[in-house]
Short mmCIF file of N, CA and C in Angstrom, two decimals:
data_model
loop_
_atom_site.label_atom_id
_atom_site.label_comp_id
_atom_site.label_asym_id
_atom_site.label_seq_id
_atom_site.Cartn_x
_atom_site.Cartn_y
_atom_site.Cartn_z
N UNK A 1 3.19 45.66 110.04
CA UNK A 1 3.35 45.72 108.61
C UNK A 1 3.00 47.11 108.08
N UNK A 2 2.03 47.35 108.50
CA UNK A 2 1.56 48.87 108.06
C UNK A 2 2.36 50.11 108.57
N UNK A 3 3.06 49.90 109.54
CA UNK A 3 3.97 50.91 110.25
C UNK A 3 5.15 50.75 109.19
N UNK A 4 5.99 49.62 109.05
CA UNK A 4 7.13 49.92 108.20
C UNK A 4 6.51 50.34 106.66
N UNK A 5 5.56 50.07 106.00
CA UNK A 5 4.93 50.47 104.79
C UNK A 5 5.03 52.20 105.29
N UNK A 6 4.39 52.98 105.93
CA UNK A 6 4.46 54.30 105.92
C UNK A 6 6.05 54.69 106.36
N UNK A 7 6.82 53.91 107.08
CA UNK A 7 8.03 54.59 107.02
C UNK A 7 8.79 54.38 105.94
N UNK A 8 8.76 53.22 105.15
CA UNK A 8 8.96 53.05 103.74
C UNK A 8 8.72 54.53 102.65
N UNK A 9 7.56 54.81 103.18
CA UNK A 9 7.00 55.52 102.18
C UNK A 9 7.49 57.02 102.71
N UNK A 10 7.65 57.39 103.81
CA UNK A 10 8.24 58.27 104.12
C UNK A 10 9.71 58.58 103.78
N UNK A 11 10.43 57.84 103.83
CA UNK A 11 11.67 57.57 103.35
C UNK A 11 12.05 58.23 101.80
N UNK A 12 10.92 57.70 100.90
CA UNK A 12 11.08 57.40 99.37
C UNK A 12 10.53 58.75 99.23
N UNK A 13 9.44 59.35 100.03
CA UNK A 13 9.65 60.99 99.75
C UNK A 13 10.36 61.73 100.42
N UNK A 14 10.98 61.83 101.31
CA UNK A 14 12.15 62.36 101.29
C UNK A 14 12.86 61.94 100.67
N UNK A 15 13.44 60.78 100.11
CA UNK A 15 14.71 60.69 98.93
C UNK A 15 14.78 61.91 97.75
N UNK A 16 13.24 61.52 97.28
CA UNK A 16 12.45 62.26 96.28
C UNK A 16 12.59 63.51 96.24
N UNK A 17 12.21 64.49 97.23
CA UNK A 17 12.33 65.50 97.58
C UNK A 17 13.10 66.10 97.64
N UNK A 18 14.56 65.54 97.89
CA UNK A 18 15.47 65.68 98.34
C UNK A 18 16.61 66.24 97.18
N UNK A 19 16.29 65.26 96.42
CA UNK A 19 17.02 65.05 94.52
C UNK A 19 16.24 66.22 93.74
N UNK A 20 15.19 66.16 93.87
CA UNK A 20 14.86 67.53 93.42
C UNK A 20 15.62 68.90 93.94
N UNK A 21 15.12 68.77 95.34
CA UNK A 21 15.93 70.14 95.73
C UNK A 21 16.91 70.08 94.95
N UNK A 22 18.22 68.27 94.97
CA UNK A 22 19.70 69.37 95.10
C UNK A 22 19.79 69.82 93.50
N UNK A 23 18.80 68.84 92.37
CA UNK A 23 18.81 69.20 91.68
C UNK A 23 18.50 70.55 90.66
N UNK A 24 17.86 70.65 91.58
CA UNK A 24 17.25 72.78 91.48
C UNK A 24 18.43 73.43 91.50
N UNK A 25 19.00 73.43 92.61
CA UNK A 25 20.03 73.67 93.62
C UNK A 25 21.53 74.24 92.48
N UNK A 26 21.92 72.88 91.83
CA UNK A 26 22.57 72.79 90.50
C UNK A 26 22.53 73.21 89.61
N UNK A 27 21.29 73.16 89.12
CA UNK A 27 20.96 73.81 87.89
C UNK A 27 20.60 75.39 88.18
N UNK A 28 20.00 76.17 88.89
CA UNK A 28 20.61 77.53 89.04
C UNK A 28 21.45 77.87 89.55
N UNK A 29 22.32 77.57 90.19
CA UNK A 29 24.09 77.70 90.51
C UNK A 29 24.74 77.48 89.55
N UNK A 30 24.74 76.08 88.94
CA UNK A 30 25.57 75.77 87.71
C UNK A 30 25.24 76.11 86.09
N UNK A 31 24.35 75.92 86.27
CA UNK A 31 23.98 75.35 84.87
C UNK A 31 23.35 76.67 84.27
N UNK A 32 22.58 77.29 85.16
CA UNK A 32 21.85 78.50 84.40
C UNK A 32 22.73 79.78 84.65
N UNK A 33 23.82 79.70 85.79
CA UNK A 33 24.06 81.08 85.87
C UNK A 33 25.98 80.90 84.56
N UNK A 34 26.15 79.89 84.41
CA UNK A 34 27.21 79.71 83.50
C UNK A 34 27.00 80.32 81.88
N UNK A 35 28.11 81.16 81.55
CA UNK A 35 27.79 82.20 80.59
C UNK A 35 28.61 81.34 78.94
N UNK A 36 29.55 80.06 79.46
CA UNK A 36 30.34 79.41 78.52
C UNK A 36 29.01 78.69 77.49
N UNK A 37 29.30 78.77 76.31
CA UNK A 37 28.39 77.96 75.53
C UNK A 37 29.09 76.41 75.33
N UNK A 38 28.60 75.28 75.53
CA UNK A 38 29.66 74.28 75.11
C UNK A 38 28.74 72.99 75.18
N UNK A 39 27.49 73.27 74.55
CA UNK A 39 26.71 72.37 74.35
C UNK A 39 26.71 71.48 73.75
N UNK A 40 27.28 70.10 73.73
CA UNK A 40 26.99 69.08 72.33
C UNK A 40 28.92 69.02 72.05
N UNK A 41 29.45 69.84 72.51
CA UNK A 41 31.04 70.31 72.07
C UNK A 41 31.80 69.04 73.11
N UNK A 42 32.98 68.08 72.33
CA UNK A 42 33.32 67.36 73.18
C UNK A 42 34.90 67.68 73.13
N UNK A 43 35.39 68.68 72.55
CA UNK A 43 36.64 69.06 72.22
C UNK A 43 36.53 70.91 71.94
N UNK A 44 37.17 71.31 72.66
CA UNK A 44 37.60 72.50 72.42
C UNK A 44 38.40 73.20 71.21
N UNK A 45 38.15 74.03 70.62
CA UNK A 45 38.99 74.44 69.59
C UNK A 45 39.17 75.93 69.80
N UNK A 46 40.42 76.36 69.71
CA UNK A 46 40.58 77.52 69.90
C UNK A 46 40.50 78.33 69.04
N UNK A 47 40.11 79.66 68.97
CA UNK A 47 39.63 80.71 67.80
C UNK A 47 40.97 80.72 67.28
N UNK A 48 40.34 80.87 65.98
CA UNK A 48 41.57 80.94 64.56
C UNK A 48 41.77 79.67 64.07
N UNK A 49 42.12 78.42 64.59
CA UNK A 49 42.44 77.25 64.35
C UNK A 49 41.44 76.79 63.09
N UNK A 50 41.90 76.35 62.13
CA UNK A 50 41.85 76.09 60.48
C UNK A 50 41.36 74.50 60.79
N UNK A 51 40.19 74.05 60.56
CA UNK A 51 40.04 72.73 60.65
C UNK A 51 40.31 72.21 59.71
N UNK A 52 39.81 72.70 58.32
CA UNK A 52 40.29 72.67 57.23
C UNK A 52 41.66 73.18 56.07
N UNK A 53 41.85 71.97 55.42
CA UNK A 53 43.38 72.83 54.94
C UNK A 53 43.21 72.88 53.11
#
């Protein structure tokens, strides 16, 4: 019982560990080195375009 409890637990930190990394991983590859602003934006609008008439 106590043997599968520590491989249990071994397991769940490496999962852990793991999601962090790739999540690091992502977010300075993707997320921080990306220069586009498009936060909160779910539609693109192209410069000049008159939303209003």
């Amino acid at each position: 019982m106590e043997k599968t409890r520590r491989r249990l637990r071994a397991c769940l930190v490496f999962v852990v560990t793991a999601a962090v990394i790739i999540g690091m991983v992502y977010y300075f590859h993707d997320v921080k080195g990306g220069t586009q602003i498009s936060d909160g934006t779910l539609i693109a609008i192209p410069w000049g375009t008159r939303l209003w008439r």
